[in-house]
Coordinates of C-alpha atoms in Angstrom, one line a residue:
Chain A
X1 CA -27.5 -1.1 15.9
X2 CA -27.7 -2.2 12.4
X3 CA -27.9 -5.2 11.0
X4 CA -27.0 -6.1 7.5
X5 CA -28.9 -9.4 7.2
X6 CA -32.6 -9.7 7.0
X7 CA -34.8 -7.9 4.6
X8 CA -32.8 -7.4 1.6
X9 CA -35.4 -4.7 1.1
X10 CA -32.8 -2.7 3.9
X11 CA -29.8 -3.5 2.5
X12 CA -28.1 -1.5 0.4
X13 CA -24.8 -2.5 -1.0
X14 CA -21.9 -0.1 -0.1
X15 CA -19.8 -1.4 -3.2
X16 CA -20.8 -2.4 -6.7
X17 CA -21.4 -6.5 -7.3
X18 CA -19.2 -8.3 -9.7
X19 CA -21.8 -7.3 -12.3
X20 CA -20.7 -4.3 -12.9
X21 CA -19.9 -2.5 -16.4
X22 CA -16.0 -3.1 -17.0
X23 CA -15.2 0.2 -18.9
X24 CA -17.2 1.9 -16.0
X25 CA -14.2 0.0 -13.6
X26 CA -11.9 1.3 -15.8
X27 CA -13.2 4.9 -15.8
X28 CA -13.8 4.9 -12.1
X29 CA -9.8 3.4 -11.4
X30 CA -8.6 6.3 -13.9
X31 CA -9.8 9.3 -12.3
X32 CA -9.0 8.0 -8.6
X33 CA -5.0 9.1 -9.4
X34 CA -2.8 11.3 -11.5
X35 CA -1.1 8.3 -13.3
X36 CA -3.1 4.8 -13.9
X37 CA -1.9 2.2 -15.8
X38 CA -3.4 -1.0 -16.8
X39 CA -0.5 -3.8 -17.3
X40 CA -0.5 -7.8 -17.2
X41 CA 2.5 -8.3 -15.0
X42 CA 4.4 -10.8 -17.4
X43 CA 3.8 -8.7 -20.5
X44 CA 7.4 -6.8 -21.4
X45 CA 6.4 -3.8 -23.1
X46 CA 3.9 -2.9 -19.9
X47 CA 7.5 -3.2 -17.9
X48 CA 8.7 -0.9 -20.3
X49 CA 6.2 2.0 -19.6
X50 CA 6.3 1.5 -16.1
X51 CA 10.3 1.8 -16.4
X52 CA 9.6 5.0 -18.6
X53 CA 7.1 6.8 -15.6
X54 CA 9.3 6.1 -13.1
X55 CA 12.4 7.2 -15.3
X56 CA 10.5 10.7 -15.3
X57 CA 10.4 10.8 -11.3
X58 CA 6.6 9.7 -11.8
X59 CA 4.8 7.9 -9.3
X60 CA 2.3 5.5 -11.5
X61 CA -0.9 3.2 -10.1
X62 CA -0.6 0.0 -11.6
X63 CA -3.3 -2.4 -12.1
X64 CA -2.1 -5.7 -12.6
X65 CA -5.4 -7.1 -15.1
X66 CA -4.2 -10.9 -14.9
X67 CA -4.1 -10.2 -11.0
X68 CA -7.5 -9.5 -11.0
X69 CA -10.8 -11.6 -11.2
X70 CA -12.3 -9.0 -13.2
X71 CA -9.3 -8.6 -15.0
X72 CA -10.7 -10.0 -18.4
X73 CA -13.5 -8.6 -19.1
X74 CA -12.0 -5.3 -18.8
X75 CA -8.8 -6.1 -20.9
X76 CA -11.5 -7.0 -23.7
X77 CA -13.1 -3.3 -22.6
X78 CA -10.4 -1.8 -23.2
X79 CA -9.8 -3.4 -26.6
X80 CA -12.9 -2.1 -27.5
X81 CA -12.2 1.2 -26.2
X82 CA -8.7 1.3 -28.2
X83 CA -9.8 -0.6 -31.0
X84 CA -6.5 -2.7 -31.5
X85 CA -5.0 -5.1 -29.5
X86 CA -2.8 -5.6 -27.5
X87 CA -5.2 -3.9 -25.1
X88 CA -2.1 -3.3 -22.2
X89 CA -0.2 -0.9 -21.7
X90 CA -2.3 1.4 -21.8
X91 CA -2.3 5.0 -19.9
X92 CA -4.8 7.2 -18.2
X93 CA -3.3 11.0 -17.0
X94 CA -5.9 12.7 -14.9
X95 CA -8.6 10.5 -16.1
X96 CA -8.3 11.1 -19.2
X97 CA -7.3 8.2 -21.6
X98 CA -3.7 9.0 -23.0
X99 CA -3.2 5.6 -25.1
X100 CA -0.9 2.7 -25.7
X101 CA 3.1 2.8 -25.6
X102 CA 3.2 5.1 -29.3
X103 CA 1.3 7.7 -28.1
X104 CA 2.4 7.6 -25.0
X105 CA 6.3 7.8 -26.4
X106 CA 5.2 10.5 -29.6
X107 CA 3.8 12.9 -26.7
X108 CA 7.0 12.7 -24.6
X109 CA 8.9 13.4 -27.7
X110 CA 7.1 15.7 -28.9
X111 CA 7.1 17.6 -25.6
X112 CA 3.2 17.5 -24.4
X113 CA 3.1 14.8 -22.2
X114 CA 5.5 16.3 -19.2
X115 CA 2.7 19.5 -19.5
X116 CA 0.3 16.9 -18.9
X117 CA 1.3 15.2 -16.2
X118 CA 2.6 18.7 -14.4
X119 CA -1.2 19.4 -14.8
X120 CA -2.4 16.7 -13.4
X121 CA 0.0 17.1 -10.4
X122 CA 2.0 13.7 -10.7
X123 CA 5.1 15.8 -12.1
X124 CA 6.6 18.7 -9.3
X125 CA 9.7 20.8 -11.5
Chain B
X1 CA 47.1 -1.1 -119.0
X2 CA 49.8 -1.5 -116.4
X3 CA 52.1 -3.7 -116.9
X4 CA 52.9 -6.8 -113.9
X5 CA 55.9 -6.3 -111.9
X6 CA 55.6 -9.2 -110.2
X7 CA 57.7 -10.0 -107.8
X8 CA 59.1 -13.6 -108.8
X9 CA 60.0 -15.2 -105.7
X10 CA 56.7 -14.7 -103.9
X11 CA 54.8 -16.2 -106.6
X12 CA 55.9 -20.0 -106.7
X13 CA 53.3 -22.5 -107.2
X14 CA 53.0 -23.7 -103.8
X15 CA 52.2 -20.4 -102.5
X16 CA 48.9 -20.9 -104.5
X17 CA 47.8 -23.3 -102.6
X18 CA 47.8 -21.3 -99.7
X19 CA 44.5 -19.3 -98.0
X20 CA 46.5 -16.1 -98.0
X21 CA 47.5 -15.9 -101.4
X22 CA 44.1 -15.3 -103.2
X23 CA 43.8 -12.7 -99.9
X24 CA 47.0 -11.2 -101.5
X25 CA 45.1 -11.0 -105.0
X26 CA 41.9 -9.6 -103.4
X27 CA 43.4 -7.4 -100.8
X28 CA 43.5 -3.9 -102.7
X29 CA 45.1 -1.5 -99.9
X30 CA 42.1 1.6 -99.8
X31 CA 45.2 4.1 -100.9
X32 CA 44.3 3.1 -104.1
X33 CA 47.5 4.7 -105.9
X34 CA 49.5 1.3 -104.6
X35 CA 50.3 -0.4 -107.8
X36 CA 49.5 -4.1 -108.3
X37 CA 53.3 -5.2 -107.2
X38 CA 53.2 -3.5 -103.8
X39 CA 50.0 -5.8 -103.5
X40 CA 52.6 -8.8 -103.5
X41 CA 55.1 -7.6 -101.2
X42 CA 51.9 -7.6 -98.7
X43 CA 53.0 -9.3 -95.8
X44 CA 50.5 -12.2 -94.5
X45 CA 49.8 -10.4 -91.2
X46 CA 48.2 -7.6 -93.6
X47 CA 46.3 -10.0 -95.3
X48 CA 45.3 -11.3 -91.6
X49 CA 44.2 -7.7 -91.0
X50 CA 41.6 -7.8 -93.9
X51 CA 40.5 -10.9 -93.4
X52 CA 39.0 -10.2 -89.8
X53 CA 37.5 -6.7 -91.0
X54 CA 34.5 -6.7 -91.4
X55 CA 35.0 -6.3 -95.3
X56 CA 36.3 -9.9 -95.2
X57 CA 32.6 -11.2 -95.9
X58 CA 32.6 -8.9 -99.2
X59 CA 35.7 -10.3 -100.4
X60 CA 34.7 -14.0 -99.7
X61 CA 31.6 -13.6 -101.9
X62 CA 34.1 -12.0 -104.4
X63 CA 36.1 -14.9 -104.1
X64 CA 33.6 -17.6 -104.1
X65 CA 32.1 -15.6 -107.1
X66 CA 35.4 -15.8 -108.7
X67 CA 36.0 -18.9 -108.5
X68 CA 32.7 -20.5 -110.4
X69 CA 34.4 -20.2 -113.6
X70 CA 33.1 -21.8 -116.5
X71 CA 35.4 -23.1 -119.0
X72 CA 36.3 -22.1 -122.2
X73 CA 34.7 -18.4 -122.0
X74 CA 37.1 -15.4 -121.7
X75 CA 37.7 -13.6 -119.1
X76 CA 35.0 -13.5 -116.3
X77 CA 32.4 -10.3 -116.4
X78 CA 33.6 -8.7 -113.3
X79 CA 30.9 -6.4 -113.2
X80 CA 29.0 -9.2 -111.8
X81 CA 31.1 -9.2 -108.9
X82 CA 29.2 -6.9 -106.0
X83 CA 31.3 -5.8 -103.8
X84 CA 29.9 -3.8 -100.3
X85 CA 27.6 -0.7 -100.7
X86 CA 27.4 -1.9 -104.6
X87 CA 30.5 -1.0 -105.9
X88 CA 31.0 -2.1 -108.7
X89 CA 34.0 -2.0 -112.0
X90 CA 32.7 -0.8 -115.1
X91 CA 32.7 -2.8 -118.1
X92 CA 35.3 -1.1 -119.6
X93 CA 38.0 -2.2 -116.7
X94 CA 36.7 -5.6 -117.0
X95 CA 38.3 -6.0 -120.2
X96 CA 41.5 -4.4 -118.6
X97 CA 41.1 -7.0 -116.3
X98 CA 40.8 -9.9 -118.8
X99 CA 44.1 -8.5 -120.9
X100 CA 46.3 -8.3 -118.1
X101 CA 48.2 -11.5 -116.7
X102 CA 51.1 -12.4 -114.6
X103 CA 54.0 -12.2 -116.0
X104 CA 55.0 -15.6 -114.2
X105 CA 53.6 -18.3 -117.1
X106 CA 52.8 -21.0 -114.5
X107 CA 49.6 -22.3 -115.2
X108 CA 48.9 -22.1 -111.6
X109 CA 49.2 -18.3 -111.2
X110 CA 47.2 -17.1 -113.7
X111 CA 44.8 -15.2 -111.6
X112 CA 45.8 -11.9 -111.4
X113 CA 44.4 -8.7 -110.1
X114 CA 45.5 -5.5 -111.7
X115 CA 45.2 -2.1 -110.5
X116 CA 44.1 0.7 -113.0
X117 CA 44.6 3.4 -111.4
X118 CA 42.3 5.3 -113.6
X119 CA 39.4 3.1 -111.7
X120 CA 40.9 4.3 -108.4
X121 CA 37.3 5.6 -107.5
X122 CA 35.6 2.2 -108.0
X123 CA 37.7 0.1 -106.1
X124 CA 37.4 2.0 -103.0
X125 CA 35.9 -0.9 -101.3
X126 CA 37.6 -4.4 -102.9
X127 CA 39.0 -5.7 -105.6
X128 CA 37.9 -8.3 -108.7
X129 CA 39.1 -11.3 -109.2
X130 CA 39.4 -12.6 -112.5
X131 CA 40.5 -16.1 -114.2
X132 CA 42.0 -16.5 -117.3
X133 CA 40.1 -18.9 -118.7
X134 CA 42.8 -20.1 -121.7
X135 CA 45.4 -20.8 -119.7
X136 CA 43.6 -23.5 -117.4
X137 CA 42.1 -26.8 -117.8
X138 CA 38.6 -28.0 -116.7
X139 CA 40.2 -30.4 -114.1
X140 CA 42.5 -27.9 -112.9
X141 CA 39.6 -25.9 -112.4
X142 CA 37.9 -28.0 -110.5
X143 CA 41.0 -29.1 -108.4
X144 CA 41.1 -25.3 -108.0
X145 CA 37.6 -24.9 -107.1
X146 CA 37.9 -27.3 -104.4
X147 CA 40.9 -25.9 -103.0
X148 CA 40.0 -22.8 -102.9
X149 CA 36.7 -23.8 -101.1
X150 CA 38.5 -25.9 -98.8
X151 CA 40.9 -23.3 -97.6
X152 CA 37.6 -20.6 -97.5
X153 CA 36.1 -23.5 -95.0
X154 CA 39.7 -23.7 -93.2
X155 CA 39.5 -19.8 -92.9
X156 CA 36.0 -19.0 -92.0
X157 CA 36.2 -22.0 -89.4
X158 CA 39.5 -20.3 -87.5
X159 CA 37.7 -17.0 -87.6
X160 CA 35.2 -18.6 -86.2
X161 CA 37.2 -20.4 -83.1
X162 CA 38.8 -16.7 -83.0
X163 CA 35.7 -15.5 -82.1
X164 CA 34.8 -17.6 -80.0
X165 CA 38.1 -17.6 -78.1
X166 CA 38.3 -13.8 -77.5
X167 CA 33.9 -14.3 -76.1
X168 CA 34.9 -16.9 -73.6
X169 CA 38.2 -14.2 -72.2
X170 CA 35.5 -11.6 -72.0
X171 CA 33.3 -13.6 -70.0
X172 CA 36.3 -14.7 -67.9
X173 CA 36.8 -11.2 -66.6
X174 CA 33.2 -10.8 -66.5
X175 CA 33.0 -13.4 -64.4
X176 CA 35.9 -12.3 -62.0
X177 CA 34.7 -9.0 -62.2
X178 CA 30.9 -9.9 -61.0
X179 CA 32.9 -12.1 -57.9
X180 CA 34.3 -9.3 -56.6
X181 CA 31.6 -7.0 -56.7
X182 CA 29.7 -9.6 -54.7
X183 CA 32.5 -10.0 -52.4
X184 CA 32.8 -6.3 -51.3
X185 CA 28.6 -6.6 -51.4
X186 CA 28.6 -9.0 -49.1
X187 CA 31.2 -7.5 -46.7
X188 CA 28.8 -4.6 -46.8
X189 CA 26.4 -6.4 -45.4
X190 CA 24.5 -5.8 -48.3
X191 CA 23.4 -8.7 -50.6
X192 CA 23.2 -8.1 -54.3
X193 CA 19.1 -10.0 -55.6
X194 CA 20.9 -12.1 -58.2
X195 CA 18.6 -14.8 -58.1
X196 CA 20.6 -16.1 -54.8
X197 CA 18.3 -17.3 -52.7
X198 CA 19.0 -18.5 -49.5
X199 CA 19.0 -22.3 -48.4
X200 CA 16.8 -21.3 -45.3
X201 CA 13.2 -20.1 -45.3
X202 CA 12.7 -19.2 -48.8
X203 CA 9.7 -16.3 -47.8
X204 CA 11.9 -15.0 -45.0
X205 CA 14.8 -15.0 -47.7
X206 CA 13.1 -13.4 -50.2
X207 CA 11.5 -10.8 -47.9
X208 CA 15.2 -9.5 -46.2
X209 CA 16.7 -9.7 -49.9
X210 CA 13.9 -7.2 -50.6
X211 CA 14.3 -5.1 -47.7
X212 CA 18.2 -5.2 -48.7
X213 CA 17.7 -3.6 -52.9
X214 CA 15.1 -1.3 -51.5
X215 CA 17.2 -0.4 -48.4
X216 CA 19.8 0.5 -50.5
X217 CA 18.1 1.6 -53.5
X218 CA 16.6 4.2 -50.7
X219 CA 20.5 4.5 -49.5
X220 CA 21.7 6.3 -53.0
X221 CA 18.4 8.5 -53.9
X222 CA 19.1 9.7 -49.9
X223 CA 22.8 10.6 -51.0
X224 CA 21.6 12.3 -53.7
X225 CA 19.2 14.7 -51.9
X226 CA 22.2 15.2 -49.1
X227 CA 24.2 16.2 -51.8
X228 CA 21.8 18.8 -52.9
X229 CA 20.9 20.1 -50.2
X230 CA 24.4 20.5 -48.9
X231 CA 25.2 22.4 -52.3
X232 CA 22.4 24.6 -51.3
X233 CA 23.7 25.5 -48.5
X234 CA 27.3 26.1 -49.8
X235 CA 26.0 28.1 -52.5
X236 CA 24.3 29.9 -50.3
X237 CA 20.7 29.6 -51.6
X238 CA 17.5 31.5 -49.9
X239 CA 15.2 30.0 -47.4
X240 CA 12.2 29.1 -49.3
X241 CA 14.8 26.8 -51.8
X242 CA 16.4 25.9 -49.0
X243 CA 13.3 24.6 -47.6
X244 CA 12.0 22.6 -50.2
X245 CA 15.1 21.1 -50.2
X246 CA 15.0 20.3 -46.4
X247 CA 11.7 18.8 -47.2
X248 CA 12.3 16.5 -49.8
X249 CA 15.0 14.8 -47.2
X250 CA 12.1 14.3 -44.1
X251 CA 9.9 13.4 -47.1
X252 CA 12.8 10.9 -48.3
X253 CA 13.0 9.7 -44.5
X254 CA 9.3 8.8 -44.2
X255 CA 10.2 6.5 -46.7
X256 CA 12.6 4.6 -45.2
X257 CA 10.4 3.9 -42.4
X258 CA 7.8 2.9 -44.4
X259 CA 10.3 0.2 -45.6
X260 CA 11.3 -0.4 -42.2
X261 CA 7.5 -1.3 -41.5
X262 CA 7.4 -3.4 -43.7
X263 CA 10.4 -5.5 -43.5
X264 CA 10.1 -5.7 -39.8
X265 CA 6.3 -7.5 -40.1
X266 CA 8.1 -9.7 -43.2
X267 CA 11.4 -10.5 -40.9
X268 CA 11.7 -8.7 -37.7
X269 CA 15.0 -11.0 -37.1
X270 CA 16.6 -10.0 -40.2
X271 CA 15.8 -6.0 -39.0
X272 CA 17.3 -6.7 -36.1
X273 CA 20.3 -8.7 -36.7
X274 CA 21.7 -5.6 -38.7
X275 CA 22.8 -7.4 -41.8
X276 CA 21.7 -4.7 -44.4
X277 CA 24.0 -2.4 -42.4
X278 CA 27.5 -2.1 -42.3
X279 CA 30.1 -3.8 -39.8
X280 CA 30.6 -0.7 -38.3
X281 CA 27.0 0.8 -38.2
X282 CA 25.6 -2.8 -37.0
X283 CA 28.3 -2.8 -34.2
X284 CA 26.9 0.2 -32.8
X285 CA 23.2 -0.5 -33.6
X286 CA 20.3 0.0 -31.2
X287 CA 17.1 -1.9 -31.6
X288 CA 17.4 -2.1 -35.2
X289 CA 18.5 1.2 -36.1
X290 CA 20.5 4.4 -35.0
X291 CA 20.4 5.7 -30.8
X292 CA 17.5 8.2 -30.8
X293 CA 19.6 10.0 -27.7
X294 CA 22.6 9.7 -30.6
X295 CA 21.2 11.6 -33.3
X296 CA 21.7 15.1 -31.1
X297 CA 24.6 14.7 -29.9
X298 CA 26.0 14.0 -33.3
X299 CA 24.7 17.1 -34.2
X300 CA 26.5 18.6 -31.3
X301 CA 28.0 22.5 -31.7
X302 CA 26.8 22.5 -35.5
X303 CA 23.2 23.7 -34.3
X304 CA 24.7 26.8 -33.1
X305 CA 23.1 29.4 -32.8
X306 CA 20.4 28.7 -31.0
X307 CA 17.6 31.0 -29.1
X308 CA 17.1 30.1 -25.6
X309 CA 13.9 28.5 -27.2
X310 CA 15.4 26.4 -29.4
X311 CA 18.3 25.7 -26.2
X312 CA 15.5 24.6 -24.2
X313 CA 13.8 22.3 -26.7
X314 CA 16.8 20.7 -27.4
X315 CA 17.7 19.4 -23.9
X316 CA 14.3 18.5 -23.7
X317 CA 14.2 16.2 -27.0
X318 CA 17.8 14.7 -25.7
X319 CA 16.4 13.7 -22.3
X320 CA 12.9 12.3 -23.3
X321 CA 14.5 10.8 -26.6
X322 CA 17.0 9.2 -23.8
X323 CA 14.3 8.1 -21.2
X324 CA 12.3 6.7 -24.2
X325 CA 15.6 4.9 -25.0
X326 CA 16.1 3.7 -21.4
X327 CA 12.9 2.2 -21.1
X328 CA 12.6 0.7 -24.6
X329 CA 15.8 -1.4 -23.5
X330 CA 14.9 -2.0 -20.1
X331 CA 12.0 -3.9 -21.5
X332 CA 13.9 -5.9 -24.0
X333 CA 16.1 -6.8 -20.9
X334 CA 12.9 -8.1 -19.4
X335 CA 11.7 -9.7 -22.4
X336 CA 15.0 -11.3 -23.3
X337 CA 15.1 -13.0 -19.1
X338 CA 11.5 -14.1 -19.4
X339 CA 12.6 -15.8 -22.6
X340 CA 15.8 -17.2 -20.6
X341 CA 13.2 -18.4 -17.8
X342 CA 11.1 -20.0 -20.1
X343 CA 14.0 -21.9 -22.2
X344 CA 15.8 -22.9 -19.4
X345 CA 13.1 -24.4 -17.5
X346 CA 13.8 -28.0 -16.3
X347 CA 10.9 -29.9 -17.8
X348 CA 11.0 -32.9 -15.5
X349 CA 8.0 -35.1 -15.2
X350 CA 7.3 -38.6 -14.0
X351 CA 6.3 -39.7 -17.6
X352 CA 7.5 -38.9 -20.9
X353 CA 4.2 -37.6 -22.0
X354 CA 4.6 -35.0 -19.1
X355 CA 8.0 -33.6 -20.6
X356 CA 6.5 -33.5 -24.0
X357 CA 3.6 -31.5 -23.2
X358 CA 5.6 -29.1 -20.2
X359 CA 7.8 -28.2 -23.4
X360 CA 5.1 -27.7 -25.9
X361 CA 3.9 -25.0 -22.8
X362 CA 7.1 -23.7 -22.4
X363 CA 7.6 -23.1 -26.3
X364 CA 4.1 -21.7 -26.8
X365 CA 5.2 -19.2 -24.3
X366 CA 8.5 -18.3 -25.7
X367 CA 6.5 -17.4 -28.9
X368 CA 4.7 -15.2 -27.4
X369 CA 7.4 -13.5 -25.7
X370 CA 8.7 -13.5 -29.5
X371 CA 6.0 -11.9 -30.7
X372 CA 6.8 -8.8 -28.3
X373 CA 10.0 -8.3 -29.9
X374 CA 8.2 -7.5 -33.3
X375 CA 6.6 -4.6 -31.0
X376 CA 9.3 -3.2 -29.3
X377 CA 11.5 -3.4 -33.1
X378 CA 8.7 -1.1 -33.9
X379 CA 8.6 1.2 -30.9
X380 CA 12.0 1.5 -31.5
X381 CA 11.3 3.3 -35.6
X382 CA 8.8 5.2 -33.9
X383 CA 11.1 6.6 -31.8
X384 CA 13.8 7.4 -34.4
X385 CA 11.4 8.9 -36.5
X386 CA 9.7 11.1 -34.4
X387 CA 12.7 12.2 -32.9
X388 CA 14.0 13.3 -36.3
X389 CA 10.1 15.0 -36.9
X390 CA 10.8 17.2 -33.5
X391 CA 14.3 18.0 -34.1
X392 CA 12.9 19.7 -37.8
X393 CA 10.0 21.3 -35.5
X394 CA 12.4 23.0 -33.1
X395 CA 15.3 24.0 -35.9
X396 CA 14.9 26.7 -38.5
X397 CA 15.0 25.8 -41.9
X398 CA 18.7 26.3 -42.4
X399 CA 19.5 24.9 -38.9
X400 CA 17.4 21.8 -40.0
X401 CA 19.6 21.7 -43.4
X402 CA 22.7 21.8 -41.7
X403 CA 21.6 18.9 -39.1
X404 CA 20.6 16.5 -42.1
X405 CA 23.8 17.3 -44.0
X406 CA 26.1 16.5 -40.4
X407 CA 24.1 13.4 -39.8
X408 CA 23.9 12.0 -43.2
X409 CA 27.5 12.6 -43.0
X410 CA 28.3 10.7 -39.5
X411 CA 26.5 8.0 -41.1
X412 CA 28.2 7.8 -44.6
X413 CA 31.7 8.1 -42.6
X414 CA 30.9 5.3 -40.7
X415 CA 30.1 3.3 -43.7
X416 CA 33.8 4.1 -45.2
X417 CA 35.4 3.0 -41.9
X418 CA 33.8 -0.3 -42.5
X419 CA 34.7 -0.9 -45.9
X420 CA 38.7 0.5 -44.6
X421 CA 38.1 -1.3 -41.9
X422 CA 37.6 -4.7 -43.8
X423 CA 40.3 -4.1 -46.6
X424 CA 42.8 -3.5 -43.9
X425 CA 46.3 -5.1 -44.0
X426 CA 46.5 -8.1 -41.9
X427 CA 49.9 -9.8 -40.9

């Protein structure tokens, strides 16, 4: 038996605390899926990317940032991270950061971003 | 000397009171072989003639000249008398002059001009006037002085009003002329930086007016380039030409969406609303512009022939340029029914203060949902522009020439249909 109470000297936390680094979150969230976006659910132009994914036959993880209680800390992460704001939409493709709505629309036009997401196995053709 | 054949009848008395008669004395037709009695039969619409030429201010010196006329002395010096570019009568006629007279004795007429035609040469450019001093008496002459001054004022001041008269019908049809153009301007969509500006929102005014001269300022130089380019390609010029060409219209294109840019931060409302376009163009406008997913389908069978390549990056530009299309507008749908939520929220609250402050929340959230639509506006020139950069990349360069020329064309067509479509007939 085990007990999880008690010498805190035993315990050791299965999950990070609340203190944790945001952009680590953020890096962490990324990688667990092909397709991650980070949205505020009453911002427009997040609906539009979201609408442009599934449009492809893409299967994207939200994360809703106003849902979430850490969700500030890392929308100002990723504000540092972009260095503009707004800091949402924004898109990661097999962990790896893509950007905000222009480059995300410049590389479908310009024909690299279906390659991508092939490679990172959230597009099947 | 010549002698005078004067013509009797035309030279009464009374007729020497009149402005025109010293005109008929002056007035020396520039066929200078007329002989002094043809100068009579002058009809006063001749004399009407010389006196609005321009040599009219000559002659009036002549005249006023002539007219200071001391008494008692001889005939006048008429080589004082400086007509234009210096002309002037040798001594030697002058003394012609002072010898001749009218034949008609009144003391009235006794200024007489007389034409030798030996002096044809000098009087090219006017005539002399000179008075015969014996026949007239000081009070006559000033009587005569002040007529003849009176009737140069009475002259000078209709020439005047003439003037005047014929700058105020000018600037009539000026004026109906500018009207017009700012008429068809305006049914263009297009408003002409006058100095007109708008009653609302002076900045926001001033900054569409701006985008409107440098949108079509942009509009011509682009018309120019088409036409160059689609010379070139009739004339059947090599690739590398061809090319430069082709470059100097994306060049010319960066431009406009430079402008774009900027107009849209200045006045994203006037971008949208279409008003530097045409009727027909803003009737099928997109977000502020042309349908990305349009642009290739325009282009349609011209592109041919294409490699499998080219084939296959062509369907691919039309279906992401149409998904990026899609989702831009489903997002302005969402925007445009959170704005709907928000205005149409019922604001009720026990107290007055409570409505007051609800609807200060309300409207600080519709602004913000505003504020998206400056973003999506831009998203939307993105996406025309770097559809247009793609559709270069895939085509060759005489491919690409062609597409510009088609385009530029579509566009430029549907310009004329509005301006037919606007001058129409309507029952």
């Amino acid at each position: 038996m085990h007990c999880q109470t008690g010498s805190w000297g035993s315990y050791v936390p299965t999950t990070r605390t609340t203190v944790g680094d945001p952009l680590e979150r953020i890096e962490r969230l990324a990688s667990e899926n092909a397709v991650v976006i980070f949205s505020i659910s009453s911002c427009c132009m997040c609906h539009a990317i979201k609408r442009l994914f599934c449009g492809m036959g893409v299967n994207p993880t939200v994360y809703e940032l106003d849902q979430d209680p850490r969700g500030k800390d890392m929308e100002k992460a990723l504000m540092r991270l972009l260095g503009s704001s707004p800091a949402v939409p924004v898109v990661f493709i097999g962990g790896k950061l893509v950007g905000t709505m222009d480059r995300v629309m410049a590389s479908h036009i310009n024909g690299t971003l279906v390659p991508l997401l092939k490679q990172a196995g959230a597009l099947w053709l | 000397m010549q002698s005078f054949k004067a013509a009797a009848p035309h030279t009464t008395p009374d007729m020497f009171c009149h402005s025109s008669f010293f005109l008929r004395y002056i007035y020396l037709p520039f066929t200078l072989s007329r002989r002094f009695g043809s100068i009579f039969s002058l009809k006063s619409s001749d004399v009407d003639v010389v006196g609005n030429s321009l040599h009219y201010d000559a002659f009036n010196t002549g005249i006023r000249a002539a007219e200071i006329v001391s008494s008692g002395t001889g005939c006048l010096d008429t080589g004082q008398f400086m007509y234009q570019k210096g002309t002037t009568l040798g001594n030697g006629h002058t003394e012609n002059w002072g010898d001749s007279g009218l034949a008609d004795n009144s003391q009235h007429t006794d200024t007489s001009t007389d034409v030798d035609t030996d002096d044809k040469n000098q009087l090219q450019h006017g005539a002399i006037i000179t008075v015969d001093q014996s026949k007239l008496k000081t009070g006559d002459q000033k009587t005569l002085r002040r007529l003849a001054q009176n009737r140069e004022a009475a002259r000078k001041s209709r020439l005047r009003k003439k003037a005047y008269v014929q700058q105020l019908e000018s600037s009539r049809l000026r004026l109906t002329q500018l009207e017009q153009e700012l008429q068809k301007a305006r049914q263009q969509g297009i408003f002409i930086a006058s100095g007109l500006s708008g009653g609302h929102g002076l900045v926001s005014g001033n900054a569409a007016l701006a985008f409107d001269t440098d949108y079509a300022q942009w509009l011509n130089e682009h018309q120019r380039l088409i036409n160059d380019l689609r010379s070139g390609l009739n004339s059947h010029l090599g690739d590398s030409e061809l090319r430069i060409l082709v470059e100097s219209v994306m060049a010319h294109y960066d431009e406009v969406f430079k402008l774009k840019n900027i107009g849209a931060k200045a006045d994203a409302f006037h971008m949208l609303s279409g008003m530097w376009k045409t009727p027909a163009e803003r009737c099928f406008m997109w977000l502020g512009g042309f349908r990305s997913s349009e642009l290739l389908k325009i282009l349609g069978n011209h592109l041919e022939p294409l490699t499998d390549q080219q084939l296959m990056g062509i369907c691919n530009l039309q279906q992401s340029s149409q998904q990026a299309e899609d989702a831009l507008s489903q997002g302005m749908e969402a925007l445009q029914q959170a704005l709907v939520d928000t205005l149409s929220s019922a604001c009720l609250g026990p107290t007055a203060s409570g409505n007051v402050a609800d609807y200060m929340s309300q409207m600080a959230i519709a602004m913000s949902k505003l504020a998206t639509l400056e973003n999506f506006l831009h998203q939307a020139d993105l996406l025309r522009h770097q559809t247009l950069q793609q559709m270069h990349r895939i085509l060759t360069t005489r491919q690409a020439a062609r597409a510009l020329v088609v385009f530029s064309d579509y566009n430029s067509r549907l310009r004329a249909l509005s301006s037919l479509w606007l001058a129409r007939p309507r029952n």
